[in-house]
Coordinates of C-alpha atoms in Angstrom, one line a residue:
Chain A
M81 CA 22.3 11.8 13.0
S82 CA 24.5 10.9 10.1
G83 CA 28.2 11.6 10.5
N84 CA 29.1 13.9 7.6
G85 CA 26.4 16.7 8.4
W86 CA 24.3 15.4 5.4
A87 CA 20.9 13.8 6.1
I88 CA 20.6 12.9 2.4
S89 CA 23.2 12.8 -0.3
A90 CA 22.7 11.6 -3.9
H91 CA 25.1 11.4 -7.0
G92 CA 23.8 10.9 -10.4
L93 CA 20.7 9.5 -9.0
T94 CA 18.7 7.9 -11.9
K95 CA 15.4 6.0 -12.1
H96 CA 14.0 4.4 -15.3
Y97 CA 10.6 2.8 -15.5
D98 CA 10.9 0.8 -18.7
K99 CA 11.7 3.6 -21.3
L100 CA 10.4 6.5 -19.1
V101 CA 13.3 8.4 -17.4
A102 CA 11.5 9.5 -14.1
V103 CA 14.8 10.8 -12.4
D104 CA 17.6 11.9 -14.5
H105 CA 21.1 12.2 -13.0
V106 CA 20.1 14.2 -9.8
D107 CA 22.8 15.3 -7.4
M108 CA 21.8 16.7 -4.0
S109 CA 22.8 17.3 -0.4
V110 CA 20.4 18.0 2.3
A111 CA 21.8 19.1 5.7
N112 CA 20.8 17.5 9.0
G113 CA 18.0 19.4 10.7
S114 CA 16.8 21.4 7.6
V115 CA 13.7 21.6 5.6
F116 CA 14.4 20.8 2.1
G117 CA 11.8 21.2 -0.7
L118 CA 11.5 19.6 -3.9
L119 CA 9.4 21.9 -6.2
G120 CA 7.9 20.8 -9.5
P121 CA 4.9 20.1 -11.5
N122 CA 3.0 16.6 -11.3
G123 CA 4.9 14.0 -13.1
A124 CA 8.2 15.8 -12.7
G125 CA 9.7 12.9 -10.6
K126 CA 9.2 14.1 -7.1
T127 CA 7.4 11.0 -5.7
T128 CA 9.9 8.7 -7.5
I129 CA 12.8 10.5 -5.7
I130 CA 11.1 9.9 -2.4
K131 CA 10.7 6.1 -3.3
V132 CA 14.3 5.6 -4.3
L133 CA 15.6 7.4 -1.3
T134 CA 13.3 5.4 1.1
G135 CA 14.2 2.2 -0.6
L136 CA 10.8 1.6 -1.8
S137 CA 12.0 1.5 -5.4
D138 CA 15.4 0.3 -6.8
I139 CA 17.9 2.9 -8.2
T140 CA 18.6 2.5 -11.9
E141 CA 22.0 4.3 -11.8
G142 CA 23.9 6.5 -9.4
S143 CA 24.0 6.4 -5.6
A144 CA 22.2 7.8 -2.5
S145 CA 22.9 8.0 1.1
V146 CA 20.2 8.6 3.6
A147 CA 20.9 9.0 7.4
G148 CA 24.4 7.8 6.7
F149 CA 23.4 4.5 5.0
D150 CA 23.6 3.5 1.4
V151 CA 20.2 3.1 0.0
T152 CA 20.9 0.3 -2.1
K153 CA 23.4 -1.6 0.1
D154 CA 21.5 -1.0 3.3
P155 CA 17.9 -0.2 2.8
M156 CA 16.8 -1.8 6.0
H157 CA 18.8 0.6 8.2
V158 CA 17.7 3.5 6.1
K159 CA 14.1 2.4 6.7
Q160 CA 14.7 2.4 10.4
R161 CA 15.6 5.9 10.3
V162 CA 13.1 7.5 7.9
G163 CA 9.4 8.4 8.4
W164 CA 7.0 8.9 5.6
V165 CA 3.8 10.9 5.0
A166 CA 2.1 10.1 1.8
A167 CA 0.3 12.4 -0.5
E168 CA -3.0 10.5 -0.4
V169 CA -3.0 9.7 3.5
I170 CA -2.5 6.1 3.9
L171 CA -3.8 4.6 7.2
D172 CA -5.7 1.5 7.9
D173 CA -9.3 2.7 8.2
D174 CA -10.5 -0.4 9.9
L175 CA -8.1 0.2 12.8
S176 CA -8.3 2.9 15.5
G177 CA -5.7 5.5 15.8
W178 CA -4.0 3.6 18.7
E179 CA -4.0 0.3 16.7
N180 CA -2.4 2.2 13.7
L181 CA 0.3 3.3 16.1
W182 CA 0.6 -0.3 17.6
L183 CA 1.1 -1.7 14.1
Q184 CA 3.7 0.9 13.2
A185 CA 5.6 0.1 16.5
K186 CA 5.6 -3.5 15.5
L187 CA 6.7 -2.9 12.0
Q188 CA 9.5 -0.7 13.2
R189 CA 10.4 -3.4 15.9
L190 CA 9.9 -0.9 18.9
G191 CA 10.1 -2.4 22.3
D192 CA 9.1 0.6 24.3
W193 CA 6.9 3.0 22.4
K194 CA 3.6 3.6 24.3
E195 CA 4.7 6.7 26.2
R196 CA 6.1 8.1 23.0
A197 CA 2.9 7.4 21.2
D198 CA 0.9 9.0 24.1
R199 CA 2.9 12.2 23.8
L200 CA 2.5 12.2 20.1
L201 CA -1.2 11.8 20.3
D202 CA -1.3 14.7 22.8
Y203 CA 0.9 16.8 20.6
F204 CA -1.4 16.3 17.6
E205 CA -4.6 16.7 19.8
L206 CA -5.8 13.2 18.8
S207 CA -5.7 11.8 22.4
D208 CA -9.6 11.7 22.8
R209 CA -10.1 10.0 19.4
R210 CA -7.5 7.3 20.0
K211 CA -10.0 4.4 20.3
D212 CA -12.0 5.5 17.3
R213 CA -11.4 3.9 13.8
V214 CA -9.3 6.3 11.8
G215 CA -12.0 6.0 8.8
T216 CA -14.1 8.4 11.1
Y217 CA -11.5 11.0 11.3
S218 CA -11.5 14.3 9.4
T219 CA -9.1 15.0 6.7
G220 CA -6.9 17.2 9.0
M221 CA -7.0 14.6 11.7
R222 CA -5.9 11.9 9.3
K223 CA -3.0 14.0 8.2
K224 CA -1.9 14.5 11.7
M225 CA -2.2 10.8 12.5
E226 CA -0.1 10.1 9.6
I227 CA 2.6 12.4 10.8
A228 CA 2.4 10.9 14.3
L229 CA 3.1 7.4 12.7
A230 CA 6.0 8.9 10.9
L231 CA 7.5 10.2 14.0
L232 CA 6.8 7.3 16.3
H233 CA 10.1 5.5 15.8
Q234 CA 12.2 8.6 16.3
P235 CA 13.2 9.0 12.7
E236 CA 16.1 11.2 11.6
I237 CA 14.3 12.2 8.4
I238 CA 10.8 12.6 7.4
F239 CA 9.8 12.4 3.8
M240 CA 6.5 14.4 3.1
D241 CA 5.1 13.7 -0.4
E242 CA 2.9 16.7 -1.2
P243 CA 1.7 17.1 2.4
T244 CA -0.9 19.7 1.7
I245 CA -2.4 18.5 -1.6
G246 CA -6.1 18.8 -1.9
L247 CA -6.5 20.3 1.6
D248 CA -8.5 23.5 2.2
P249 CA -6.6 26.6 3.2
N250 CA -7.1 26.3 6.9
V251 CA -6.0 22.7 7.2
R252 CA -3.0 23.6 5.0
R253 CA -1.9 26.5 7.2
M254 CA -2.3 24.1 10.3
L255 CA -0.1 21.7 8.5
W256 CA 2.5 24.3 7.7
D257 CA 2.6 25.2 11.4
L258 CA 3.0 21.4 12.3
I259 CA 5.7 20.8 9.8
T260 CA 7.8 23.7 11.1
G261 CA 7.0 22.5 14.7
V262 CA 8.1 19.0 13.9
N263 CA 11.4 20.2 12.4
K264 CA 12.2 22.6 15.2
Q265 CA 10.9 20.7 18.3
F266 CA 12.0 17.3 17.4
G267 CA 15.1 18.2 15.2
V268 CA 13.8 16.1 12.4
T269 CA 15.1 16.8 8.9
V270 CA 12.2 17.3 6.5
F271 CA 12.2 16.5 3.0
L272 CA 9.0 17.5 1.3
T273 CA 7.8 17.7 -2.2
T274 CA 5.2 20.2 -3.5
H275 CA 3.9 21.9 -6.5
Y276 CA 2.7 24.9 -4.4
M277 CA 5.2 27.8 -4.8
E278 CA 4.0 29.5 -1.6
E279 CA 4.5 26.2 0.4
A280 CA 8.1 25.9 -0.7
D281 CA 8.7 29.6 0.1
A282 CA 7.0 29.4 3.4
L283 CA 8.5 26.2 4.8
C284 CA 11.8 25.2 3.2
G285 CA 15.4 26.5 3.9
R286 CA 16.5 25.2 0.5
V287 CA 14.5 24.3 -2.5
A288 CA 15.3 22.3 -5.6
I289 CA 13.2 22.9 -8.6
I290 CA 12.7 19.7 -10.6
D291 CA 11.4 19.3 -14.2
H292 CA 11.2 16.1 -16.3
G293 CA 13.3 14.2 -13.6
K294 CA 16.1 16.9 -13.5
F295 CA 17.1 19.5 -11.0
V296 CA 17.0 22.7 -12.9
A297 CA 17.9 25.0 -10.0
V298 CA 18.7 24.7 -6.2
G299 CA 19.1 27.3 -3.6
T300 CA 17.3 29.2 -0.7
P301 CA 13.9 30.6 -1.8
S302 CA 15.5 34.0 -1.7
E303 CA 18.5 33.0 -3.7
L304 CA 16.2 31.5 -6.3
K305 CA 13.9 34.6 -6.4
S306 CA 17.0 36.9 -6.8
R307 CA 17.7 35.1 -10.0
V308 CA 14.8 36.8 -11.6
K309 CA 14.4 40.5 -10.9
E310 CA 11.9 41.1 -13.7
D311 CA 8.1 40.6 -14.0
F312 CA 6.2 38.3 -16.2
I313 CA 3.1 39.1 -18.1
E314 CA 1.0 36.3 -19.5
I315 CA -1.3 37.2 -22.4
E316 CA -3.9 35.3 -24.3
T317 CA -5.5 36.9 -27.3
S318 CA -8.3 36.0 -29.6
E319 CA -6.4 37.1 -32.8
P320 CA -3.0 35.7 -33.8
V321 CA -0.1 37.9 -32.8
T322 CA 3.4 37.7 -34.1
V323 CA 6.5 37.6 -31.9
D324 CA 8.0 40.6 -33.6
K325 CA 4.8 42.7 -32.5
L326 CA 5.3 41.7 -29.1
Q327 CA 9.0 42.2 -28.9
A328 CA 8.6 45.7 -30.3
I329 CA 6.7 46.8 -27.3
P330 CA 8.9 49.1 -25.1
G331 CA 10.1 47.5 -21.9
V332 CA 9.7 43.8 -23.1
S333 CA 12.9 42.0 -22.9
N334 CA 11.9 38.4 -23.8
V335 CA 9.0 36.7 -25.4
R336 CA 8.0 33.0 -25.4
S337 CA 4.9 31.3 -26.6
Q338 CA 3.1 28.5 -24.9
G339 CA 0.1 27.3 -26.9
N340 CA -2.2 30.3 -27.4
T341 CA -0.6 32.0 -24.5
W342 CA 2.4 34.4 -24.7
I343 CA 4.7 34.9 -21.7
L344 CA 6.5 38.4 -21.8
R345 CA 9.6 39.1 -19.5
V346 CA 9.3 42.9 -18.7
S347 CA 11.2 45.4 -16.7
S348 CA 8.2 46.5 -14.8
A349 CA 4.6 45.3 -15.2
E350 CA 3.2 48.7 -14.0
V351 CA 5.1 50.5 -16.7
V352 CA 4.6 47.9 -19.5
L353 CA 1.0 47.2 -19.1
P354 CA -0.4 50.4 -20.8
E355 CA 2.1 49.9 -23.7
I356 CA 0.7 46.4 -24.1
F357 CA -3.0 47.4 -24.2
R358 CA -1.9 50.2 -26.7
A359 CA -0.2 47.7 -29.0
L360 CA -2.7 45.0 -28.9
Q361 CA -6.0 47.0 -28.8
T362 CA -7.0 45.4 -32.1
D363 CA -6.0 41.8 -31.2
G364 CA -8.6 41.1 -28.6
I365 CA -6.9 40.5 -25.3
R366 CA -8.9 37.6 -23.6
R367 CA -6.8 37.3 -20.5
I368 CA -3.8 39.0 -18.8
N369 CA -2.0 37.8 -15.8
V370 CA 0.9 39.5 -13.9
E371 CA 3.6 37.5 -12.0
K372 CA 5.8 39.6 -9.7
P373 CA 9.3 38.0 -8.8
S374 CA 8.5 34.8 -6.9
L375 CA 9.4 31.2 -7.1
E376 CA 6.7 30.9 -9.8
T377 CA 8.6 33.3 -12.1
V378 CA 11.8 31.4 -11.4
F379 CA 10.1 28.3 -12.7
I380 CA 8.7 30.2 -15.6
D381 CA 12.1 31.6 -16.4
I382 CA 13.9 28.3 -16.2
T383 CA 11.2 26.0 -17.9
G384 CA 9.4 28.5 -20.1
K385 CA 6.0 27.3 -18.6
R386 CA 3.8 27.7 -15.4
L387 CA 4.1 25.1 -12.7
D388 CA 0.3 24.4 -13.0
Q389 CA 0.5 23.8 -16.8
S390 CA 3.4 21.5 -16.7
G391 CA 3.9 17.7 -16.3
G392 CA 1.0 15.2 -16.5
D393 CA 2.2 11.6 -17.1
V394 CA 1.7 8.3 -15.5
Q395 CA 2.2 9.6 -12.0
D396 CA -0.7 11.9 -12.4
Y397 CA -3.0 9.0 -13.4
R398 CA -1.9 7.1 -10.4
K399 CA -2.7 9.9 -7.9
F400 CA -5.8 10.7 -9.6
Y401 CA -7.1 7.2 -9.5
M402 CA -5.8 6.7 -5.9
N403 CA -7.9 9.6 -4.8
L404 CA -10.9 8.4 -6.8
R405 CA -10.8 5.0 -5.1
R406 CA -10.5 6.7 -1.8
A407 CA -13.5 9.0 -2.4
R408 CA -15.5 6.0 -3.6
R409 CA -14.7 4.0 -0.6
Chain B
M102 CA -3.2 26.5 15.5
S103 CA -1.6 26.3 18.8
T104 CA -0.1 22.8 18.8
A105 CA 3.0 23.3 16.9
T106 CA 4.2 26.1 19.2
E107 CA 3.6 24.3 22.4
S108 CA 6.4 22.7 23.9
V109 CA 6.4 18.8 24.2
T110 CA 8.8 16.4 25.6
L111 CA 9.1 13.0 23.9
P112 CA 11.0 10.2 25.5
A113 CA 14.5 10.7 24.1
T114 CA 15.0 7.2 22.8
V115 CA 12.9 4.3 21.6
V116 CA 14.0 0.8 22.3
R117 CA 14.5 -1.4 19.3
L118 CA 14.1 -5.2 19.3
G119 CA 17.1 -5.7 16.9
D120 CA 17.2 -6.9 13.4
G121 CA 17.2 -10.7 14.4
R122 CA 14.6 -13.2 14.7
V123 CA 12.8 -11.3 17.7
G124 CA 12.4 -8.4 15.4
Q125 CA 11.1 -10.2 12.5
M126 CA 8.6 -12.2 14.7
T127 CA 7.4 -8.7 16.1
Q128 CA 6.7 -7.6 12.5
F129 CA 5.0 -10.9 11.6
Y130 CA 2.8 -10.8 14.7
G131 CA 1.8 -7.1 13.9
L132 CA 0.8 -8.0 10.4
Y133 CA -0.9 -11.4 11.3
A134 CA -2.9 -9.7 14.0
R135 CA -3.9 -7.0 11.6
E136 CA -5.3 -9.5 9.1
L137 CA -7.4 -11.3 11.9
V138 CA -8.6 -8.1 13.4
K139 CA -9.7 -6.8 10.0
T140 CA -11.4 -10.1 9.1
F141 CA -13.5 -10.2 12.3
R142 CA -14.5 -6.5 12.1
N143 CA -15.9 -7.3 8.8
P144 CA -18.9 -9.7 9.2
W145 CA -19.3 -10.2 5.5
V146 CA -16.0 -11.9 5.2
I147 CA -16.9 -14.4 7.8
V148 CA -20.4 -15.0 6.2
I149 CA -18.7 -15.7 2.8
T150 CA -16.2 -17.9 4.4
L151 CA -18.9 -19.9 6.1
V152 CA -21.7 -20.0 3.6
Q153 CA -20.1 -21.8 0.7
P154 CA -19.2 -25.0 2.4
F155 CA -22.4 -24.9 4.3
M156 CA -24.3 -24.7 1.0
W157 CA -22.5 -27.7 -0.3
L158 CA -23.6 -29.7 2.7
A159 CA -27.0 -28.5 2.5
F160 CA -27.8 -28.6 -1.2
F161 CA -25.4 -31.3 -2.6
G162 CA -25.5 -33.5 0.5
G163 CA -29.2 -33.0 0.9
M164 CA -29.8 -34.1 -2.6
L165 CA -27.7 -37.3 -2.5
S166 CA -28.8 -38.1 0.9
Q167 CA -32.3 -39.0 -0.5
V168 CA -30.9 -41.9 -2.5
P169 CA -32.1 -45.1 -1.0
S170 CA -29.4 -46.5 1.4
S171 CA -29.0 -49.8 -0.2
E172 CA -27.8 -48.2 -3.5
L173 CA -25.8 -45.5 -1.6
D174 CA -23.9 -48.3 0.1
Q175 CA -23.1 -49.8 -3.1
F176 CA -22.0 -46.5 -4.5
L177 CA -19.8 -45.5 -1.5
L178 CA -18.2 -49.0 -1.8
H179 CA -15.6 -49.2 1.0
A180 CA -17.6 -47.2 3.5
P181 CA -19.2 -49.3 6.3
P182 CA -22.9 -50.1 5.4
G183 CA -25.2 -47.4 6.6
T184 CA -22.8 -44.4 6.2
G185 CA -24.9 -41.6 5.1
Y186 CA -23.8 -39.5 2.2
L187 CA -23.6 -36.4 4.5
S188 CA -21.3 -38.3 6.8
F189 CA -19.2 -39.2 3.8
L190 CA -19.4 -35.7 2.3
L191 CA -18.5 -33.6 5.5
P192 CA -14.7 -34.4 5.6
G193 CA -14.7 -33.6 1.8
V194 CA -16.4 -30.4 2.1
L195 CA -14.1 -29.4 4.9
S196 CA -11.0 -30.1 2.7
T197 CA -12.3 -28.5 -0.4
G198 CA -13.2 -25.4 1.7
M199 CA -9.6 -24.9 2.3
L200 CA -9.1 -24.4 -1.5
A201 CA -10.8 -21.1 -1.7
I202 CA -9.3 -19.5 1.4
G203 CA -6.3 -18.3 -0.2
M204 CA -8.4 -16.1 -2.3
F205 CA -9.3 -13.9 0.5
G206 CA -5.6 -13.5 1.4
A207 CA -4.8 -12.6 -2.2
M208 CA -7.6 -10.1 -2.3
S209 CA -6.5 -8.6 0.9
T210 CA -3.0 -8.2 -0.5
I211 CA -4.2 -6.6 -3.5
Q212 CA -6.2 -4.2 -1.5
D213 CA -3.1 -3.2 0.3
K214 CA -1.3 -2.6 -3.0
R215 CA -4.1 -0.6 -4.4
F216 CA -4.8 1.6 -1.3
G217 CA -1.1 2.1 -0.8
F218 CA -0.8 0.4 2.5
M219 CA 1.8 -1.9 1.1
K220 CA 4.0 1.0 0.8
R221 CA 3.3 2.0 4.4
I222 CA 4.4 -1.5 5.3
L223 CA 7.5 -1.7 3.0
I224 CA 8.7 1.7 4.0
T225 CA 9.5 0.2 7.3
P226 CA 12.2 -2.4 7.8
T227 CA 9.8 -5.2 7.1
S228 CA 10.8 -7.8 4.4
K229 CA 8.5 -8.9 1.7
A230 CA 8.9 -12.4 2.9
T231 CA 7.4 -11.3 6.3
V232 CA 4.4 -9.6 4.7
Y233 CA 3.9 -12.8 2.6
L234 CA 4.0 -15.2 5.5
S235 CA 1.6 -13.0 7.5
K236 CA -0.9 -12.9 4.7
A237 CA -0.7 -16.6 3.9
L238 CA -1.0 -17.7 7.6
G239 CA -3.6 -14.9 8.2
S240 CA -5.9 -16.3 5.6
A241 CA -5.3 -19.9 6.5
T242 CA -6.4 -18.9 10.0
R243 CA -9.4 -17.3 8.8
G244 CA -10.3 -20.4 6.8
L245 CA -10.1 -22.5 9.8
V246 CA -13.2 -20.7 11.2
Q247 CA -15.1 -23.1 9.0
I248 CA -14.2 -26.1 10.8
P249 CA -16.2 -25.6 14.0
V250 CA -19.2 -24.2 12.1
M251 CA -19.3 -27.1 9.8
M252 CA -19.1 -29.6 12.6
A253 CA -22.1 -27.9 14.3
A254 CA -24.0 -27.9 11.0
A255 CA -23.3 -31.5 10.3
L256 CA -24.5 -32.5 13.7
A257 CA -27.7 -30.4 13.2
F258 CA -28.1 -32.3 9.8
G259 CA -27.9 -35.6 11.8
V260 CA -24.3 -36.7 11.1
T261 CA -22.7 -39.0 13.8
L262 CA -19.2 -38.0 14.3
H263 CA -16.5 -40.8 15.3
G264 CA -12.9 -40.8 16.3
N265 CA -10.6 -40.4 19.3
A266 CA -8.6 -37.4 20.3
L267 CA -5.4 -38.4 18.5
G268 CA -7.4 -38.9 15.3
W269 CA -9.0 -35.7 15.7
L270 CA -5.8 -33.9 16.3
A271 CA -4.5 -35.5 13.1
S272 CA -7.6 -34.6 11.2
I273 CA -7.5 -30.9 12.2
S274 CA -3.8 -30.7 11.6
G275 CA -4.4 -32.1 8.1
L276 CA -6.9 -29.4 7.4
V277 CA -4.7 -26.6 8.8
L278 CA -1.7 -27.8 6.7
L279 CA -3.9 -28.0 3.5
G280 CA -5.2 -24.4 4.3
V281 CA -1.7 -23.2 4.8
G282 CA -0.5 -24.9 1.7
F283 CA -3.1 -23.5 -0.6
S284 CA -3.1 -20.1 0.9
A285 CA 0.7 -20.0 0.4
F286 CA 0.2 -21.2 -3.2
F287 CA -2.6 -18.6 -3.9
L288 CA -0.6 -15.8 -2.5
A289 CA 2.5 -16.8 -4.3
I290 CA 0.9 -16.8 -7.8
T291 CA -0.8 -13.4 -7.1
A292 CA 2.2 -11.7 -5.5
S293 CA 2.8 -9.5 -8.6
S294 CA -0.9 -8.8 -9.3
T295 CA -2.8 -5.6 -8.6
D296 CA -6.0 -6.7 -10.3
W297 CA -9.0 -7.3 -8.1
Q298 CA -10.3 -10.0 -10.7
T299 CA -7.1 -12.0 -10.6
P300 CA -7.9 -14.1 -7.5
G301 CA -11.5 -14.9 -8.5
V302 CA -10.3 -16.1 -11.8
I303 CA -7.6 -18.2 -10.5
S304 CA -9.8 -19.5 -7.8
N305 CA -12.4 -20.7 -10.4
F306 CA -9.7 -22.2 -12.4
I307 CA -8.1 -24.4 -9.7
T308 CA -11.2 -25.1 -7.5
M309 CA -13.2 -27.2 -9.8
P310 CA -10.5 -29.7 -10.9
L311 CA -9.0 -30.1 -7.6
M312 CA -12.3 -30.4 -6.0
F313 CA -13.6 -33.2 -8.2
A314 CA -10.3 -34.9 -8.9
S315 CA -10.0 -35.8 -5.4
G316 CA -12.0 -38.2 -3.1
A317 CA -13.7 -35.3 -1.4
M318 CA -17.1 -35.8 -3.0
F319 CA -17.1 -39.3 -4.4
P320 CA -15.1 -42.4 -4.0
T321 CA -12.2 -42.2 -6.5
S322 CA -12.8 -45.8 -7.5
I323 CA -15.7 -44.7 -9.7
Y324 CA -13.4 -42.3 -11.5
P325 CA -11.7 -42.8 -15.0
K326 CA -8.0 -43.6 -14.9
W327 CA -6.8 -40.0 -15.6
M328 CA -8.9 -38.5 -12.8
Q329 CA -7.6 -41.3 -10.5
D330 CA -4.0 -40.2 -11.5
I331 CA -4.7 -36.6 -10.5
A332 CA -6.5 -37.7 -7.3
S333 CA -3.4 -39.8 -6.3
V334 CA -1.4 -36.6 -5.8
N335 CA -4.0 -34.2 -5.0
P336 CA -3.7 -33.0 -1.4
V337 CA -7.3 -32.3 -1.1
G338 CA -8.0 -36.0 -1.4
F339 CA -5.4 -36.8 1.2
S340 CA -6.9 -34.4 3.7
A341 CA -10.5 -35.6 2.9
Q342 CA -9.4 -39.2 3.3
L343 CA -7.6 -38.6 6.6
S344 CA -10.6 -36.7 8.0
R345 CA -13.0 -39.3 6.8
D346 CA -11.0 -42.1 8.3
V347 CA -11.4 -40.3 11.7
M348 CA -14.7 -38.6 11.7
T349 CA -16.7 -40.8 9.6
Y350 CA -15.3 -44.4 10.1
G351 CA -13.6 -44.0 13.4
Q352 CA -10.6 -45.9 12.0
F353 CA -7.3 -43.8 12.5
S354 CA -4.5 -46.0 11.1
G355 CA -0.9 -45.8 9.9
S356 CA -1.8 -44.8 6.4
D357 CA -3.4 -41.7 7.8
L358 CA -0.2 -40.8 9.3
T359 CA 1.3 -41.0 5.8
Y360 CA -1.5 -38.6 4.6
L361 CA -0.6 -36.2 7.3
A362 CA 3.1 -36.3 6.5
Y363 CA 2.2 -35.7 2.8
L364 CA 0.0 -32.7 3.8
A365 CA 2.9 -31.3 5.9
A366 CA 5.4 -31.7 3.1
F367 CA 2.9 -30.0 0.7
A368 CA 2.5 -27.0 3.2
V369 CA 6.2 -26.7 3.8
L370 CA 7.0 -26.8 0.1
M371 CA 4.5 -24.2 -0.8
I372 CA 5.6 -21.8 1.9
A373 CA 9.2 -22.2 1.0
V374 CA 8.5 -21.7 -2.7
G375 CA 6.0 -19.0 -2.0
T376 CA 8.4 -17.1 0.3
A377 CA 11.1 -17.2 -2.4
L378 CA 8.7 -15.9 -5.1
A379 CA 7.2 -13.3 -2.9
S380 CA 10.6 -11.9 -1.8
R381 CA 11.3 -11.3 -5.5
Y382 CA 8.0 -10.4 -7.0
L383 CA 5.7 -9.0 -4.4
K384 CA 4.6 -5.6 -5.9
V385 CA 4.5 -2.5 -3.7
E386 CA 1.6 -1.0 -5.7

């Protein structure tokens, strides 16, 4: 464990890719033994933060310390103390589960790892498939194998990049249980990124909301949710509507537009909805969506947009093509 | 899901082998073994590695071996009378075969980058230099599979092999050094590439001139001056001449030791320069 009680700390952390500012002066402290979530849309800079904290990518400006070691000055010591679970599940499909563990042990320079590997395979219920090539594993098994690899060298911190992206609800639920179990049973600090609100809410002790490379809010899920006590109503109409008309509706405290969609901040959706229908009856309401206070409404409140409508830059392309290649393979 | 709530006891500590040479050798061994295991699990890689030199022997050698022996003796000049063209060609084909093996190492590296496995490697305390060396030596080793198969094929085509144990040791060492050198060269110039097409393009670009501007296929004395100049520094020619002296003529001499020293210098230089370049330019993805 790192000495000062922080598994990760960063000051003014900044990463540029040519002219693109992927991470913009981020400060953070993640306590030992906690589960910290980085919540944000695709392309917000979540993966880049993992890359710079694990020494995979250089820091442009600022500093970061992971497991008590400076990421820039001492990356090899950081790498001995962190595990990594990729968004797209990266294993060597030509090797068996046991061979993947063997390779991980070699790369982490472990001298005595077989007993721990055996127990990890037992824990993740993979023992009976240990000799099979991981290319034949199901998606859930591959994810579990990846977490076993990440835990083999007894890391202090596990970085999980969108651990449940693209998984069906059952596998996602199983992974949530596993992530909680890994944190509690093995005392490992978990740093995860996600763009699923419910995931951050269910798993994380603390959450940072990131947008365009900046932390826009940090706190426990309940602290963040308490920032926004009002409901949000999202409306799409077939006819143009003016801001004044929407602001005049009783109970509407704030109006923002996002393309053809309006986002109204209201005291109580139940009370205001009939007023909206009355006011907009001639404007052709095409779609209406109500958000009760949640991390989603916090995100809308801070950024003025929904999580699933944000972002979309270079990182998205990379992930998309990575998944496409995997599917073709 | 019950697993996460079940109690499990993991061994409290894992033993590390340290940051020094032992640790680095462990990482190198892991990656090198992975290269070989993956190769031998993919029969097509083996087939492609073997077929190309075999085709040279069969088609090119087959065609020229039909030339009447009196004219061939005149053409091959310094070769002892009666040396068939296949006997002359075999050491050349073995040497030129080492030119292309780096391509497979480069393709395997690009595959690791594109499928993200390079990230999995480099997120561990493994240096880029170790990754580079494992790839370079892995692909060189893979290329050496050609040698016994080619020997068997040559014997089947009726070639008589000469030489003593010391000569053969020098000859095989020369081929190994040539393979290591070109594999190291190939991986160094593709270290920053992520494009599947790059290794093929570079292979085409370097293979043709280095193959013909050497004594691998024909005696250099029939070449124009500018090609002789290239051949005089081309390591492919040194390896071909060394192996030819041993296998074809059975005349292992002091000049062959010079060839061997030159090939060793070539391999060491390529590895040293390549390691420095890869440490700096090897891309993660």
